[in-house]
Tab-separated table of C-alpha atoms in Angstrom:
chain	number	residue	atom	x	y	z
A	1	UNK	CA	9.709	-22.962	-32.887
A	2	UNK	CA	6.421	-21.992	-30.437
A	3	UNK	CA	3.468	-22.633	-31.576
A	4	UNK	CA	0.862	-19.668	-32.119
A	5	UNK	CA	-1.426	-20.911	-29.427
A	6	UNK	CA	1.244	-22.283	-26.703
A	7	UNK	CA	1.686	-19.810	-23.478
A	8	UNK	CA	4.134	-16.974	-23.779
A	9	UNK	CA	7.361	-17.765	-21.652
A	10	UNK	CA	6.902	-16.475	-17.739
A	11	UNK	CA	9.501	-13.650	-17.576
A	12	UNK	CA	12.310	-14.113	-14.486
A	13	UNK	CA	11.560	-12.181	-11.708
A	14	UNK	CA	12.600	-9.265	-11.169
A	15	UNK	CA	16.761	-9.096	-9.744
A	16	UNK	CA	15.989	-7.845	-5.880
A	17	UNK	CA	19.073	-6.672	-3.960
A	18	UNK	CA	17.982	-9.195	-0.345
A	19	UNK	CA	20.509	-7.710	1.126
A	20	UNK	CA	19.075	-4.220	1.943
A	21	UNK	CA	16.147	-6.423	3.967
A	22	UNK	CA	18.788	-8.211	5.885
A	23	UNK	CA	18.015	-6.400	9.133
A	24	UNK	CA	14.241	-7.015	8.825
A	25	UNK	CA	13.115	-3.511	9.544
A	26	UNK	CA	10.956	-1.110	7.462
A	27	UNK	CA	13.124	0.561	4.749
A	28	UNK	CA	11.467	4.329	5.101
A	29	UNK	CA	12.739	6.960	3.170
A	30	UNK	CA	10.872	9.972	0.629
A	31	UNK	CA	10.919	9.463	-3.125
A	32	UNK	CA	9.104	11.312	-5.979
A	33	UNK	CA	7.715	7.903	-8.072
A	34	UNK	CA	7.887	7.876	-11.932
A	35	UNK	CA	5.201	9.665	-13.286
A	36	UNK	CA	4.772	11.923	-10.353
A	37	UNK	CA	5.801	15.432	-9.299
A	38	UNK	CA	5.533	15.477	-5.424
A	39	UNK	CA	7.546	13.515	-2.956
A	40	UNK	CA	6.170	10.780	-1.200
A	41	UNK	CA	6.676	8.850	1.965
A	42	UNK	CA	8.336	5.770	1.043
A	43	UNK	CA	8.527	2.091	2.908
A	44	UNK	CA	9.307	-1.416	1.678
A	45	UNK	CA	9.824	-4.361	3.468
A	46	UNK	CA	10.588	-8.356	2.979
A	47	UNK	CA	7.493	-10.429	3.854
A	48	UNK	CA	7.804	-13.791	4.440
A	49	UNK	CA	4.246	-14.947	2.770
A	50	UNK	CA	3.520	-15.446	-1.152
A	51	UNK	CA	2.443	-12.292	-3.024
A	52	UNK	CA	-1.371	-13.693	-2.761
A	53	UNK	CA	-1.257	-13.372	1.105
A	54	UNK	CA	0.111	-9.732	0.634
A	55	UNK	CA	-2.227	-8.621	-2.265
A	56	UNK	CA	-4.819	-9.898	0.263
A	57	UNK	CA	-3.843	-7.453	3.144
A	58	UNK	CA	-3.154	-4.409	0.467
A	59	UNK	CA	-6.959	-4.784	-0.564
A	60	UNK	CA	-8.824	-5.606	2.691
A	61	UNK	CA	-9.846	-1.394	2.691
A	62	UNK	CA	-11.771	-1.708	5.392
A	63	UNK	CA	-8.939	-2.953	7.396
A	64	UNK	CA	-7.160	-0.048	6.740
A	65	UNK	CA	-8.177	1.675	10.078
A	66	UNK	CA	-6.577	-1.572	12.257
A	67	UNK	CA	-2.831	-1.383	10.645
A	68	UNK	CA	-2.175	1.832	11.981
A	69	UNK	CA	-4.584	3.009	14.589
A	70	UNK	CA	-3.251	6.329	15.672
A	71	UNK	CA	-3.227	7.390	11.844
A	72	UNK	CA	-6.410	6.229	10.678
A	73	UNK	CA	-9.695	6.473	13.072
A	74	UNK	CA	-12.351	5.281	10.403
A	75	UNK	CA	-11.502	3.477	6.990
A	76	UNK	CA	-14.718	1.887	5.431
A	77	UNK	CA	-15.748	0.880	1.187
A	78	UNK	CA	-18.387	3.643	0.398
A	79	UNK	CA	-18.734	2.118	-3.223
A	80	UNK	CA	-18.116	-0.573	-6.017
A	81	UNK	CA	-18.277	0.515	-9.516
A	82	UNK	CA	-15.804	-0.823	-13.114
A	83	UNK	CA	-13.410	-2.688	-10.859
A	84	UNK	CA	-13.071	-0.066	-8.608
A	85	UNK	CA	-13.456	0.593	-4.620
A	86	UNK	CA	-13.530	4.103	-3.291
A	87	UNK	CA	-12.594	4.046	0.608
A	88	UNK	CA	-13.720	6.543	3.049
A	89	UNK	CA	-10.962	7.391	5.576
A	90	UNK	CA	-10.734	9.898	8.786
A	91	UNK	CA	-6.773	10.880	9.847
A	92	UNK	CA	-7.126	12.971	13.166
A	93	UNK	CA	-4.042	15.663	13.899
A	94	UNK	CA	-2.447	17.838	16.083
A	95	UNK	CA	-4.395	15.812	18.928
A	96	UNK	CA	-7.607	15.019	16.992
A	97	UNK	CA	-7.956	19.029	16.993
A	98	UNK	CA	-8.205	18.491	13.119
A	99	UNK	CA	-9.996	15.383	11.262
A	100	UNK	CA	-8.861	14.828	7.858
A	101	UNK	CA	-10.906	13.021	5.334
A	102	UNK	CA	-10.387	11.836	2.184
A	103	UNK	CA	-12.259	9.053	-0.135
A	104	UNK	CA	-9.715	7.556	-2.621
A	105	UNK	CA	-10.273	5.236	-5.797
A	106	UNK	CA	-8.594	2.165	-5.751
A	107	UNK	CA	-7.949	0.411	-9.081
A	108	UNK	CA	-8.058	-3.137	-9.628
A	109	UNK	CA	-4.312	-4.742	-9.439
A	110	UNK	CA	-2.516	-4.784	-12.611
A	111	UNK	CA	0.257	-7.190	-12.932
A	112	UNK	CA	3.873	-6.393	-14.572
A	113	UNK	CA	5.147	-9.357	-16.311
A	114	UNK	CA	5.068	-12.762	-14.024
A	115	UNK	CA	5.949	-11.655	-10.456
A	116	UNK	CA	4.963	-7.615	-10.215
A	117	UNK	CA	1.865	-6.324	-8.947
A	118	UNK	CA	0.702	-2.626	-8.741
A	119	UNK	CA	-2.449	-1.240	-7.377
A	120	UNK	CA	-2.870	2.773	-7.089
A	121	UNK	CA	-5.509	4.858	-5.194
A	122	UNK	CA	-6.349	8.301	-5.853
A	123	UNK	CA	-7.593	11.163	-4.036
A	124	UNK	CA	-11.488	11.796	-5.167
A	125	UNK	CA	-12.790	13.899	-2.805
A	126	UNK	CA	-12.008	14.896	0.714
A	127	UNK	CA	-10.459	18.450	2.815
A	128	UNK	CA	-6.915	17.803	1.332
A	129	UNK	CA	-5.543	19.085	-1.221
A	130	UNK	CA	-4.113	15.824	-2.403
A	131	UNK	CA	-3.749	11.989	-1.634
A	132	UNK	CA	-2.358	9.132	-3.490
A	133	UNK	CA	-1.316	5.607	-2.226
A	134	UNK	CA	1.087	3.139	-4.943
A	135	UNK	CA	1.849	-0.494	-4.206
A	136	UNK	CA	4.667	-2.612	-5.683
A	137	UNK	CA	4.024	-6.164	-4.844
A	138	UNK	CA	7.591	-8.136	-6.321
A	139	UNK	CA	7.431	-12.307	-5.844
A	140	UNK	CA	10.922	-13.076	-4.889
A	141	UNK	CA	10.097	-16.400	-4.898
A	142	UNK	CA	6.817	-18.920	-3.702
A	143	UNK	CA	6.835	-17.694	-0.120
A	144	UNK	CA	8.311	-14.125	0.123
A	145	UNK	CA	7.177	-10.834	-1.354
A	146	UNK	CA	8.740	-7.268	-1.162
A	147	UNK	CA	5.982	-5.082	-0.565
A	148	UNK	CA	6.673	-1.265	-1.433
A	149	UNK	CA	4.417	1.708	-0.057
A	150	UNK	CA	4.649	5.071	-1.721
A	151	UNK	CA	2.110	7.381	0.229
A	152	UNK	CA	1.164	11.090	-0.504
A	153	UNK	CA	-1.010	13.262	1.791
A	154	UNK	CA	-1.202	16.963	1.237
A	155	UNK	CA	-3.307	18.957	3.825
A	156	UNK	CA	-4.643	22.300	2.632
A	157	UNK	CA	-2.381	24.187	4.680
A	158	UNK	CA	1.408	25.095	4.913
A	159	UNK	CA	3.538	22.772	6.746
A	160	UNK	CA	7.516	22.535	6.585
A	161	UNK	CA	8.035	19.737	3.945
A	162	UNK	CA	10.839	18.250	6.263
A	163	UNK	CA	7.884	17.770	8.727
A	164	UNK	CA	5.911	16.109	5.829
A	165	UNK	CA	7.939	14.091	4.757
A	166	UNK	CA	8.758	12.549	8.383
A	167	UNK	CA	5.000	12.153	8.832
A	168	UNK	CA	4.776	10.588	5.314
A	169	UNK	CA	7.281	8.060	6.193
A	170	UNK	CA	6.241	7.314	9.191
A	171	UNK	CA	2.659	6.590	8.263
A	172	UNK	CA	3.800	4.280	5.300
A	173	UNK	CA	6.057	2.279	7.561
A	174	UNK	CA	3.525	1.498	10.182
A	175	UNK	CA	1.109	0.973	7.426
A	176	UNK	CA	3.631	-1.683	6.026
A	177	UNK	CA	4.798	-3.240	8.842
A	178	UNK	CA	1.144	-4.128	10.133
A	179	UNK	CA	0.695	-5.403	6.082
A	180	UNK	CA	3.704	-7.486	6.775
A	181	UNK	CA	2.455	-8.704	9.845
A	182	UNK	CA	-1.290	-9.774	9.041
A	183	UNK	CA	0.126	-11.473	5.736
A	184	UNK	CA	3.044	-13.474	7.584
A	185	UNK	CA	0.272	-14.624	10.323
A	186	UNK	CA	-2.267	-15.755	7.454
A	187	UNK	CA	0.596	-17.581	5.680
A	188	UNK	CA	1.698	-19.679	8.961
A	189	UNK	CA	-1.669	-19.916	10.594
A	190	UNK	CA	-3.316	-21.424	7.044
A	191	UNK	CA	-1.385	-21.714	4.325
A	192	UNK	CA	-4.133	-23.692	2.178
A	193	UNK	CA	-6.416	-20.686	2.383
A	194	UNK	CA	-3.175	-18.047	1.089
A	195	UNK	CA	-3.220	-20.685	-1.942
A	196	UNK	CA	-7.213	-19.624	-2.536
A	197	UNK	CA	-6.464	-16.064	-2.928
């Protein structure tokens, strides 16, 4: 029998299916996520770091603007406040014709039993009529993470939700790949500093 003070036992991780990250590319596809109505751009990926190295790259906000370049031209923390970090970010389209902004909330991460993370940010403020980012952080095991994007950016004006939904993915699987990349360099160059995280 446990006693009333000992440590809960860790639950098992998660089952993953490995094989659908056997090719090593982005997995990119639209979903609507539970507890939302619109559809989203999905991507997730296999990352060969530990969840710490990949929780890292999620959170460095003002990084944002350096994973994907030709979608983001500013990203920058405007505020700390409860946990939370709203981000200022500038998406240029149709050429840099139009300049989208948006601030979002992040919340801190939450973790989901012993080896799932989430973090969410939410549109505050901005000329869109919507924006939400979710990230699903899974430990498959002491060095390798699935990282899962689900991104949501709705202008305020009509456009064709087949061409959204392209965009969507496509922005979430740059956005994931350049994640991938940062956290796999970090974890070879210096793995004693991932451990600090």
């Amino acid at each position: 029998m446990a006693r009333a003070d000992s440590p809960a036992p860790a639950s098992p991780p998660p089952a993953i299916d490995l094989a659908r990250f056997a090719s090593s590319h982005v997995l990119k596809s639209n979903a609507v996520p539970p507890g939302k109505a619109d559809r989203y751009g999905r991507a997730e990926l296999l990352i060969a770091a530990p969840i710490a190295a990949v929780r890292h790259e999620v959170t460095s906000y003002n990084g944002y603007r350096e994973l994907a370049p030709d979608k983001f031209n500013r990203s920058r923390i405007i505020a700390k406040e409860n946990g939370e970090t709203d981000v200022y970010m500038q998406v240029p389209v149709m050429g840099g014709i139009v300049v989208l902004w948006q601030v979002m909330r992040f919340a801190p991460v939450v973790g989901i039993g012993s080896a799932v993370e989430r973090l969410e940010g939410r549109y505050v403020r901005g000329n869109l009529k919507n924006a939400s980012v979710l990230y699903t952080l899974t430990a498959v095991d002491a060095h390798r993470t699935v990282l899962r994007m689900d991104l949501l950016v709705l202008p305020n004006m009509a456009v064709p939700q087949s061409v959204l939904d392209e965009e969507l993915r496509d922005a979430a699987g740059t956005a994931a790949e350049a994640m991938r990349d940062r956290a796999e360099h970090r974890a070879r160059a210096n793995p004693a500093e991932v451990a600090k995280f």
